[in-house]
PDB file of N, CA, C and O in Angstrom:
ATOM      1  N   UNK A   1      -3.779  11.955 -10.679  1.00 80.00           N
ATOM      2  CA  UNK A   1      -2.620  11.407 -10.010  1.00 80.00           C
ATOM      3  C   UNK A   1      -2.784   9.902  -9.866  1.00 80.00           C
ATOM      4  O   UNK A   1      -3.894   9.432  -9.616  1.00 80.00           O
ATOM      5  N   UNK A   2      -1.878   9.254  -9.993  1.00 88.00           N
ATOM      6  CA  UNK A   2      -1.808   7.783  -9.998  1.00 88.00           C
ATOM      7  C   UNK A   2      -1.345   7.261  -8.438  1.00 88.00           C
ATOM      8  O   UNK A   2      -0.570   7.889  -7.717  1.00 88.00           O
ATOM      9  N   UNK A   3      -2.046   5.873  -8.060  1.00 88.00           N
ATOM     10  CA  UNK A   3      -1.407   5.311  -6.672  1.00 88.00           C
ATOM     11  C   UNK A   3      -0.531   5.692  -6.406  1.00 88.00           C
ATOM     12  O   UNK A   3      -0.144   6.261  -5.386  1.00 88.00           O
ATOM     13  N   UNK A   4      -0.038   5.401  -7.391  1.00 93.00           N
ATOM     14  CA  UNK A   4       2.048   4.893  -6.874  1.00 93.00           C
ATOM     15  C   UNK A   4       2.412   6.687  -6.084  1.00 93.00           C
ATOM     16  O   UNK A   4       2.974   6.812  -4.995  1.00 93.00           O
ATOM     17  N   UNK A   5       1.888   7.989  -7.030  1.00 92.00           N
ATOM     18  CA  UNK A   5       2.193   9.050  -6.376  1.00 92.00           C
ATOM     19  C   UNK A   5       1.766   9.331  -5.544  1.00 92.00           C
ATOM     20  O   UNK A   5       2.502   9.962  -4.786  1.00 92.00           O
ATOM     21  N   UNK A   6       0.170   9.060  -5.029  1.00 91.00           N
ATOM     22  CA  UNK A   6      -0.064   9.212  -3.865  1.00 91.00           C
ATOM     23  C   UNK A   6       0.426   8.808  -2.689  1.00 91.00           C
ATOM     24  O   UNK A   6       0.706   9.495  -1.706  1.00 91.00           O
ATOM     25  N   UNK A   7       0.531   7.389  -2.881  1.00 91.00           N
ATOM     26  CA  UNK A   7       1.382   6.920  -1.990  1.00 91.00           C
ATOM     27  C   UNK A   7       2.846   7.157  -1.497  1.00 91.00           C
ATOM     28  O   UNK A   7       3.105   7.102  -0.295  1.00 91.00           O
ATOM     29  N   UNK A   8       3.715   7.396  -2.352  1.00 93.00           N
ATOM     30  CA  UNK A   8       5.010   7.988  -2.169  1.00 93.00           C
ATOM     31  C   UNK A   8       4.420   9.432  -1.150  1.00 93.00           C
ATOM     32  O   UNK A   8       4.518   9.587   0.068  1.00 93.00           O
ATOM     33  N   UNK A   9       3.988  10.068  -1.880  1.00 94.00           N
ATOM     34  CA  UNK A   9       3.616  11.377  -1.193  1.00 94.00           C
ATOM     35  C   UNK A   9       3.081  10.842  -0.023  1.00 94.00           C
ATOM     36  O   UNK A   9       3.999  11.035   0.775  1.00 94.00           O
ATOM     37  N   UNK A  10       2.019  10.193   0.703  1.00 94.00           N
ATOM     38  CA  UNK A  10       1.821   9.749   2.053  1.00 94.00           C
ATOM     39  C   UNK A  10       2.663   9.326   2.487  1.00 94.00           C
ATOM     40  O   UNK A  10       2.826   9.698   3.649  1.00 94.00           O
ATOM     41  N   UNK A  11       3.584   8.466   2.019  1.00 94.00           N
ATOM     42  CA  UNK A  11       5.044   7.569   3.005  1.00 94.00           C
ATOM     43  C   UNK A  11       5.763   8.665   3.172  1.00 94.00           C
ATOM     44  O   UNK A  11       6.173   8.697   4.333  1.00 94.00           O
ATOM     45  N   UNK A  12       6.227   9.897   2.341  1.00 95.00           N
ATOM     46  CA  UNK A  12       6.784  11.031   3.103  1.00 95.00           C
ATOM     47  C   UNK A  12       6.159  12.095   4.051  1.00 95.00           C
ATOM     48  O   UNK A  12       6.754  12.625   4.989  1.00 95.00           O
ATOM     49  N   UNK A  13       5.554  12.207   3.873  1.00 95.00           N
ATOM     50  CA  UNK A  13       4.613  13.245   4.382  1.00 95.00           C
ATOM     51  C   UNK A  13       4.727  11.617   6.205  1.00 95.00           C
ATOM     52  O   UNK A  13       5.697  12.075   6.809  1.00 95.00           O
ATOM     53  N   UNK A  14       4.453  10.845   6.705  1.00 95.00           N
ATOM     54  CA  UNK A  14       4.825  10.144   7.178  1.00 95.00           C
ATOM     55  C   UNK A  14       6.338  10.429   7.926  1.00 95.00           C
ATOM     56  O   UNK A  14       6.686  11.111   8.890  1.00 95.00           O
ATOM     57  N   UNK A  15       6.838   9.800   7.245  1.00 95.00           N
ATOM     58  CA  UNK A  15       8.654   9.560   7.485  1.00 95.00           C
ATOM     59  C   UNK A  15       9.116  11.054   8.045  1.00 95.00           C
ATOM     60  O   UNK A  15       9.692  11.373   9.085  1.00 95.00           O
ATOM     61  N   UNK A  16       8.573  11.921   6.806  1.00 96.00           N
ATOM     62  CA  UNK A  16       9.153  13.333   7.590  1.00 96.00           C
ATOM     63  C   UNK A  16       8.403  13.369   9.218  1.00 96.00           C
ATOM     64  O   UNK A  16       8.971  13.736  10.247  1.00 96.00           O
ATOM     65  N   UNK A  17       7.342  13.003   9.125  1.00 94.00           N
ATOM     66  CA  UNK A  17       6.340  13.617  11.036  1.00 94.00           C
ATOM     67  C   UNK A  17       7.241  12.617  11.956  1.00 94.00           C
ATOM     68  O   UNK A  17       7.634  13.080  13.027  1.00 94.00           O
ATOM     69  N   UNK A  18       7.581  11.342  11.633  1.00 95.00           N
ATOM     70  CA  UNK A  18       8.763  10.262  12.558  1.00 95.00           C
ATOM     71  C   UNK A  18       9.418  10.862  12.559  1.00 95.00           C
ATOM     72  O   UNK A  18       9.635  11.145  13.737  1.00 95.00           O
ATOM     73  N   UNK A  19      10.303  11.609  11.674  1.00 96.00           N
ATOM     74  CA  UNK A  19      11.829  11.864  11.953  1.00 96.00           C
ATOM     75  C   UNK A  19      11.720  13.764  12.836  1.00 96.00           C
ATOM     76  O   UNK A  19      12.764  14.059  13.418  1.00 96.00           O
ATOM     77  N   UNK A  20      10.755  14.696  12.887  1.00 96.00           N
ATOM     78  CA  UNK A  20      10.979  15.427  12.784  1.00 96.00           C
ATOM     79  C   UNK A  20      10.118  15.941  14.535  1.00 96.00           C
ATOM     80  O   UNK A  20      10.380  16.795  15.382  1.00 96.00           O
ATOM     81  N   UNK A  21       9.096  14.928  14.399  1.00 96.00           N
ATOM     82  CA  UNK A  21       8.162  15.215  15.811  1.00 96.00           C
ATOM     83  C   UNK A  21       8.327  13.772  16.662  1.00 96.00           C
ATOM     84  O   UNK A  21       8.364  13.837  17.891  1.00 96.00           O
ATOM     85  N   UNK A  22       8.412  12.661  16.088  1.00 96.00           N
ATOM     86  CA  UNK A  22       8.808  11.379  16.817  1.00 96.00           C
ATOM     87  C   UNK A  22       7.492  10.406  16.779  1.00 96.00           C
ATOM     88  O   UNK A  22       6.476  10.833  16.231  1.00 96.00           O
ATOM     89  N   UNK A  23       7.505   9.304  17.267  1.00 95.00           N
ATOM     90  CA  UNK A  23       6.561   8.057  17.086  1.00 95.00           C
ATOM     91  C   UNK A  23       5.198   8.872  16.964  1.00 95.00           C
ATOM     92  O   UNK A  23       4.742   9.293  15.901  1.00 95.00           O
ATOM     93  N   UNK A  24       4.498   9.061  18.481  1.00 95.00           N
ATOM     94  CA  UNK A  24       3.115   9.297  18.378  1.00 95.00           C
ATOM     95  C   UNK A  24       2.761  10.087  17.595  1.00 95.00           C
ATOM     96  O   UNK A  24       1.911   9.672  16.807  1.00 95.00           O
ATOM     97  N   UNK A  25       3.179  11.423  17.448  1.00 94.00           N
ATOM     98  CA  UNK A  25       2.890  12.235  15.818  1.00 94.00           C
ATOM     99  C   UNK A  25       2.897  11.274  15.091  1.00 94.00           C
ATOM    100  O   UNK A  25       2.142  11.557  14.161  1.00 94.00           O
ATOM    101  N   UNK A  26       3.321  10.248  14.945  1.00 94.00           N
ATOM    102  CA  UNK A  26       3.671   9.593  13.482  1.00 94.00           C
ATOM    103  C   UNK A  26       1.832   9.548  13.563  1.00 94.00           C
ATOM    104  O   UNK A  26       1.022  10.449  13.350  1.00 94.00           O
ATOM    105  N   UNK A  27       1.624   8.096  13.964  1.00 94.00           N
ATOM    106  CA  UNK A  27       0.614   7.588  14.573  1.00 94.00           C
ATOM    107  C   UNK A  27      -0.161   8.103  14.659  1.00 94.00           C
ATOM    108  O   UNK A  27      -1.176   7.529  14.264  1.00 94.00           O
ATOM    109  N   UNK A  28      -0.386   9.811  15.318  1.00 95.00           N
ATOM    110  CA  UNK A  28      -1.616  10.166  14.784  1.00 95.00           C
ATOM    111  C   UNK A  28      -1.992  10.991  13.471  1.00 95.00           C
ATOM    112  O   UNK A  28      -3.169  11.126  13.135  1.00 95.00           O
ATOM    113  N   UNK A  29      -0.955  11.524  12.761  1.00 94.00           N
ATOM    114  CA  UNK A  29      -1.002  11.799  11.541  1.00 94.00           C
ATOM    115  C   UNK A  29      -1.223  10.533  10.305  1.00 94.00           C
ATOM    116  O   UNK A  29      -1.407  10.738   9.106  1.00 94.00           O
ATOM    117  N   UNK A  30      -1.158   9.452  10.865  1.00 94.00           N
ATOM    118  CA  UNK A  30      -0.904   7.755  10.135  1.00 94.00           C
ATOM    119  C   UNK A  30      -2.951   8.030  10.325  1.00 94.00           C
ATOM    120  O   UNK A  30      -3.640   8.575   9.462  1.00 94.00           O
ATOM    121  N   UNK A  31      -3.426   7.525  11.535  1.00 94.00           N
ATOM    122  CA  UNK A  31      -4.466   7.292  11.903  1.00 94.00           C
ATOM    123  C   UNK A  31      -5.680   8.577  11.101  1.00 94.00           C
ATOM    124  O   UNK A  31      -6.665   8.281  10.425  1.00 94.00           O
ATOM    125  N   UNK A  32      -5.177  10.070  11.473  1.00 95.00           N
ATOM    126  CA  UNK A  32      -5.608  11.146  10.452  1.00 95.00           C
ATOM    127  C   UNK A  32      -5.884  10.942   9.240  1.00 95.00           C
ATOM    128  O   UNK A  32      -7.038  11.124   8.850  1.00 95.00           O
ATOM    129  N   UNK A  33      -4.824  10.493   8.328  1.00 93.00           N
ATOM    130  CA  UNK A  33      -4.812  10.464   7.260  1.00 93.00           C
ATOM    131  C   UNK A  33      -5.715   9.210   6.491  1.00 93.00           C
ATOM    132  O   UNK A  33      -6.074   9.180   5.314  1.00 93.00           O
ATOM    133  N   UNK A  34      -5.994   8.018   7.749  1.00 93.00           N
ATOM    134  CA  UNK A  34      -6.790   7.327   7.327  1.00 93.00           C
ATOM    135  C   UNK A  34      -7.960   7.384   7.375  1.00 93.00           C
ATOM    136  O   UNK A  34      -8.625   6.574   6.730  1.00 93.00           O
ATOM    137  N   UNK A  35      -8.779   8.710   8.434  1.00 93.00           N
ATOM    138  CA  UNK A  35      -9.802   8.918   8.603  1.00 93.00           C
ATOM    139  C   UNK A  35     -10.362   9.894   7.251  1.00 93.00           C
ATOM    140  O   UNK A  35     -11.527   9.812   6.861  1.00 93.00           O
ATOM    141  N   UNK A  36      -9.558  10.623   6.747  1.00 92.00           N
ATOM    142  CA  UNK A  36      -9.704  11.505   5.391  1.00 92.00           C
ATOM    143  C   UNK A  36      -9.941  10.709   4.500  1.00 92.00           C
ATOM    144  O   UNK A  36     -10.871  10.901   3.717  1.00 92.00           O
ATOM    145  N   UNK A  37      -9.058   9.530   4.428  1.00 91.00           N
ATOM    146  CA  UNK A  37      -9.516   8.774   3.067  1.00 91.00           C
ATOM    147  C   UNK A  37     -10.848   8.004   3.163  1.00 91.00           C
ATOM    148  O   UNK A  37     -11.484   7.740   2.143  1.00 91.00           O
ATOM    149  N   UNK A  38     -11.335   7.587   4.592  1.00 89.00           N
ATOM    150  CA  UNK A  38     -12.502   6.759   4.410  1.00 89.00           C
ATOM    151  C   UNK A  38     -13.461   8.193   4.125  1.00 89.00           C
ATOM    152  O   UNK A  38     -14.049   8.345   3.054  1.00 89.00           O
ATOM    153  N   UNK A  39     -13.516   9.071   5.092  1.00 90.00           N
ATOM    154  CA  UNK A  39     -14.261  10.561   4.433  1.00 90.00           C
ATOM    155  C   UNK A  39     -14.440  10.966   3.174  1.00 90.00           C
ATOM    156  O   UNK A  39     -15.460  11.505   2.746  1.00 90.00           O
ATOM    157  N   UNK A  40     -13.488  10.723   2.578  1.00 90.00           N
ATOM    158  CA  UNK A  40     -13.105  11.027   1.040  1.00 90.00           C
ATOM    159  C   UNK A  40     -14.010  10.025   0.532  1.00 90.00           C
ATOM    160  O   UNK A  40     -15.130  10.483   0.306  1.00 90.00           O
ATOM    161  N   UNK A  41     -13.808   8.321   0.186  1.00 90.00           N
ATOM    162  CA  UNK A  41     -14.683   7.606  -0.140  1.00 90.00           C
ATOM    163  C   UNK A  41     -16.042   7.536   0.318  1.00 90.00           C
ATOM    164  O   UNK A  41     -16.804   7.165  -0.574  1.00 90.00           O
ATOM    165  N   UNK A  42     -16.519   7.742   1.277  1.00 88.00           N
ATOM    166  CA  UNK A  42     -18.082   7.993   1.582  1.00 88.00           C
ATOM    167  C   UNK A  42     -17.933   8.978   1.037  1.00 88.00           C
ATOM    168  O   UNK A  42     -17.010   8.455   0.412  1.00 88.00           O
ATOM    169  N   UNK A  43     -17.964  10.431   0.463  1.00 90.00           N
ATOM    170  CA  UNK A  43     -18.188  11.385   0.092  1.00 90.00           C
ATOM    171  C   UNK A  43     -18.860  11.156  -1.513  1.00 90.00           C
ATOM    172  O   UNK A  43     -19.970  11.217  -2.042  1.00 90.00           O
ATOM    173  N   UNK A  44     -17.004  10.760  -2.031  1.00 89.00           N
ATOM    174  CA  UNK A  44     -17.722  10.157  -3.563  1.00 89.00           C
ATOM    175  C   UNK A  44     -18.386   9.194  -3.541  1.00 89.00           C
ATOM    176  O   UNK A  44     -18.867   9.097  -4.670  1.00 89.00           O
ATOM    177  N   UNK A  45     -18.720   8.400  -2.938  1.00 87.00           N
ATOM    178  CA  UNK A  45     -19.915   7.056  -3.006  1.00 87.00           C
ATOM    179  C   UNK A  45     -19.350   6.154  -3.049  1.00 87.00           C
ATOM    180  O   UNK A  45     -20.225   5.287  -3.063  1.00 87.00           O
ATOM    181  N   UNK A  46     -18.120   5.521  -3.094  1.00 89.00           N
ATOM    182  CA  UNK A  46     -17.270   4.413  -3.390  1.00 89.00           C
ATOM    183  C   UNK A  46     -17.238   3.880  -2.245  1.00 89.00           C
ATOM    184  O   UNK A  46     -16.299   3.086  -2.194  1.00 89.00           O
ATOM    185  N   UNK A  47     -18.002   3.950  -0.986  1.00 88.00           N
ATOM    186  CA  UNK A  47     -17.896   3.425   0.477  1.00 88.00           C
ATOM    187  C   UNK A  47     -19.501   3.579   1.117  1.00 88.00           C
ATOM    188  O   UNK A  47     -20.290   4.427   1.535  1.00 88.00           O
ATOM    189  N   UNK A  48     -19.383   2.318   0.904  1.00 88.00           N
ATOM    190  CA  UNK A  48     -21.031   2.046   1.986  1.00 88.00           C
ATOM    191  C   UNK A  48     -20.862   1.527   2.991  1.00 88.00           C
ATOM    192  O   UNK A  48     -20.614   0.325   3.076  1.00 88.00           O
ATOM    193  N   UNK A  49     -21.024   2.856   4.670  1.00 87.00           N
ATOM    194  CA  UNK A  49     -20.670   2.399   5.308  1.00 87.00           C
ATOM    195  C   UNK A  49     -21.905   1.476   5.991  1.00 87.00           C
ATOM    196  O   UNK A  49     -21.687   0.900   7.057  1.00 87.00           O
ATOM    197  N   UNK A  50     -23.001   1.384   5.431  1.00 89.00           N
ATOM    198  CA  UNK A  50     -24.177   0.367   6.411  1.00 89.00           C
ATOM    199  C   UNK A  50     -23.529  -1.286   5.747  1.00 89.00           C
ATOM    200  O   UNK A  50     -23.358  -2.399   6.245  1.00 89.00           O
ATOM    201  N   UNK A  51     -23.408  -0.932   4.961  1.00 86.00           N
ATOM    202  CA  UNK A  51     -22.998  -2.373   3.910  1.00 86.00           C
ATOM    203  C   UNK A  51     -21.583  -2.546   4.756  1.00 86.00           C
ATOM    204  O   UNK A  51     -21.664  -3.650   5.295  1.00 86.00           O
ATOM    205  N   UNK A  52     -20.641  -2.083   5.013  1.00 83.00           N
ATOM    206  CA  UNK A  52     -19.388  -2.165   5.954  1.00 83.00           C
ATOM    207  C   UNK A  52     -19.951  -2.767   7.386  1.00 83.00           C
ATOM    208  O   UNK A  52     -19.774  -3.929   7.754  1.00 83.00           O
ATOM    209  N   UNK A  53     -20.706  -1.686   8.165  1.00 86.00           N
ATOM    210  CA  UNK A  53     -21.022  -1.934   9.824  1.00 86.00           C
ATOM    211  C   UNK A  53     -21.972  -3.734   9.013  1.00 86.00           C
ATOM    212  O   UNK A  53     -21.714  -4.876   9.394  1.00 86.00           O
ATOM    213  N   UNK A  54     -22.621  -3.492   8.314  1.00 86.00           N
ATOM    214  CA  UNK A  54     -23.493  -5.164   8.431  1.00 86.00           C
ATOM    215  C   UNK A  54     -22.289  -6.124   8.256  1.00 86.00           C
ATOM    216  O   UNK A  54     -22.389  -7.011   9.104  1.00 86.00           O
ATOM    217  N   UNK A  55     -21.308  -6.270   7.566  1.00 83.00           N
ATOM    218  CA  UNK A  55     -20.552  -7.240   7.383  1.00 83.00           C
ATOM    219  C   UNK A  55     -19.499  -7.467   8.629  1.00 83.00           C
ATOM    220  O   UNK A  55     -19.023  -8.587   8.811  1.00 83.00           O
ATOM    221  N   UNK A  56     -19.123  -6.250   9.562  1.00 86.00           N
ATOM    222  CA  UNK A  56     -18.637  -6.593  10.305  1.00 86.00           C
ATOM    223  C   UNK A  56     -19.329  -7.533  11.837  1.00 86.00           C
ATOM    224  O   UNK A  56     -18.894  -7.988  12.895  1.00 86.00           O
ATOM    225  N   UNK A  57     -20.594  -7.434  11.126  1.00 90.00           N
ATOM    226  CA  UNK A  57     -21.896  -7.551  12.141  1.00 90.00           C
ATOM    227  C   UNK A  57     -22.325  -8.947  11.752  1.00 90.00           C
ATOM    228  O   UNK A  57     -23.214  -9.624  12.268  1.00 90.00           O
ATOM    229  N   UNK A  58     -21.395  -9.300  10.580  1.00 85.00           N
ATOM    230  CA  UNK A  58     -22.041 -10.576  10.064  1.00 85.00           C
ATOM    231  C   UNK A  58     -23.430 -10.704   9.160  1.00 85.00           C
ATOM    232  O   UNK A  58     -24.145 -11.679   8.931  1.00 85.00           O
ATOM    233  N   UNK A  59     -23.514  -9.317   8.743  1.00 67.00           N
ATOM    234  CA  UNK A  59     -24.981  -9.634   8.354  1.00 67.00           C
ATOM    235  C   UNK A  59     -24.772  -9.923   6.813  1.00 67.00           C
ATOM    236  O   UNK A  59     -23.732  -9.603   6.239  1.00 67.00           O
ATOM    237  N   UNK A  60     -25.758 -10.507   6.226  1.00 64.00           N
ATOM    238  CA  UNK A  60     -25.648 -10.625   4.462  1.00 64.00           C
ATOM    239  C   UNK A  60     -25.380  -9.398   3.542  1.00 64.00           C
ATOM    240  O   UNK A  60     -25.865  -8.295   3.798  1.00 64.00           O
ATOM    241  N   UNK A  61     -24.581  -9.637   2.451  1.00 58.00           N
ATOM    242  CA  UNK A  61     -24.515  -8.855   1.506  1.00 58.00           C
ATOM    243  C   UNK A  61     -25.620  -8.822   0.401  1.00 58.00           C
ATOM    244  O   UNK A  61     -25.898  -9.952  -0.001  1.00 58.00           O
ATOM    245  N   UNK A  62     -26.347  -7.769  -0.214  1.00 59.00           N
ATOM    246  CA  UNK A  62     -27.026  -7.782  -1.035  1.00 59.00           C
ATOM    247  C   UNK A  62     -26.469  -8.502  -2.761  1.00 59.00           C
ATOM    248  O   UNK A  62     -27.208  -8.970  -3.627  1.00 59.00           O
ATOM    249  N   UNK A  63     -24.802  -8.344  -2.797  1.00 58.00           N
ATOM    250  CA  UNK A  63     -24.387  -8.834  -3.886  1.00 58.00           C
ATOM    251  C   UNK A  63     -24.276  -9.980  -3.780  1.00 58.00           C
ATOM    252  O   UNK A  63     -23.881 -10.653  -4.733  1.00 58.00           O
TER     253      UNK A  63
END
C-alpha cells in the first residue's frame, strides 16, 4: 500500500470518529493511532528510540 492510501484511510477512519462520537474520540483515536505507528516502527527497526530520547536530551548523534 502506498502513503497517499494510508493516509486517506487514516483521515477517514478520523473524520468518521468526529462526526459520529464528537471531538475527544477524535483525539483519542488521533493520539491511538499515533502510538501504533511509533510501535509499528520500533518493531521493524526503522525507530531508535535511545537515539530519539538522546536527541531530545541534547545528546550527540552517532551519524
Amino acid at each position: 500500500m502506498s502513503a497517499t492510501v494510508v493516509g486517506a484511510a487514516a483521515a477517514t477512519v478520523l473524520a468518521l470518529t468526529w462526526i459520529t462520537t464528537g471531538f475527544w474520540a477524535f483525539v483519542f483515536v488521533g493520539v491511538a493511532m499515533l502510538v501504533g505507528a511509533v510501535a509499528g516502527r520500533v518493531a521493524d527497526g526503522r525507530l531508535d528510540l535511545r537515539a530519539l530520547a538522546d536527541a531530545f536530551r541534547g545528546g550527540r548523534s552517532s551519524s
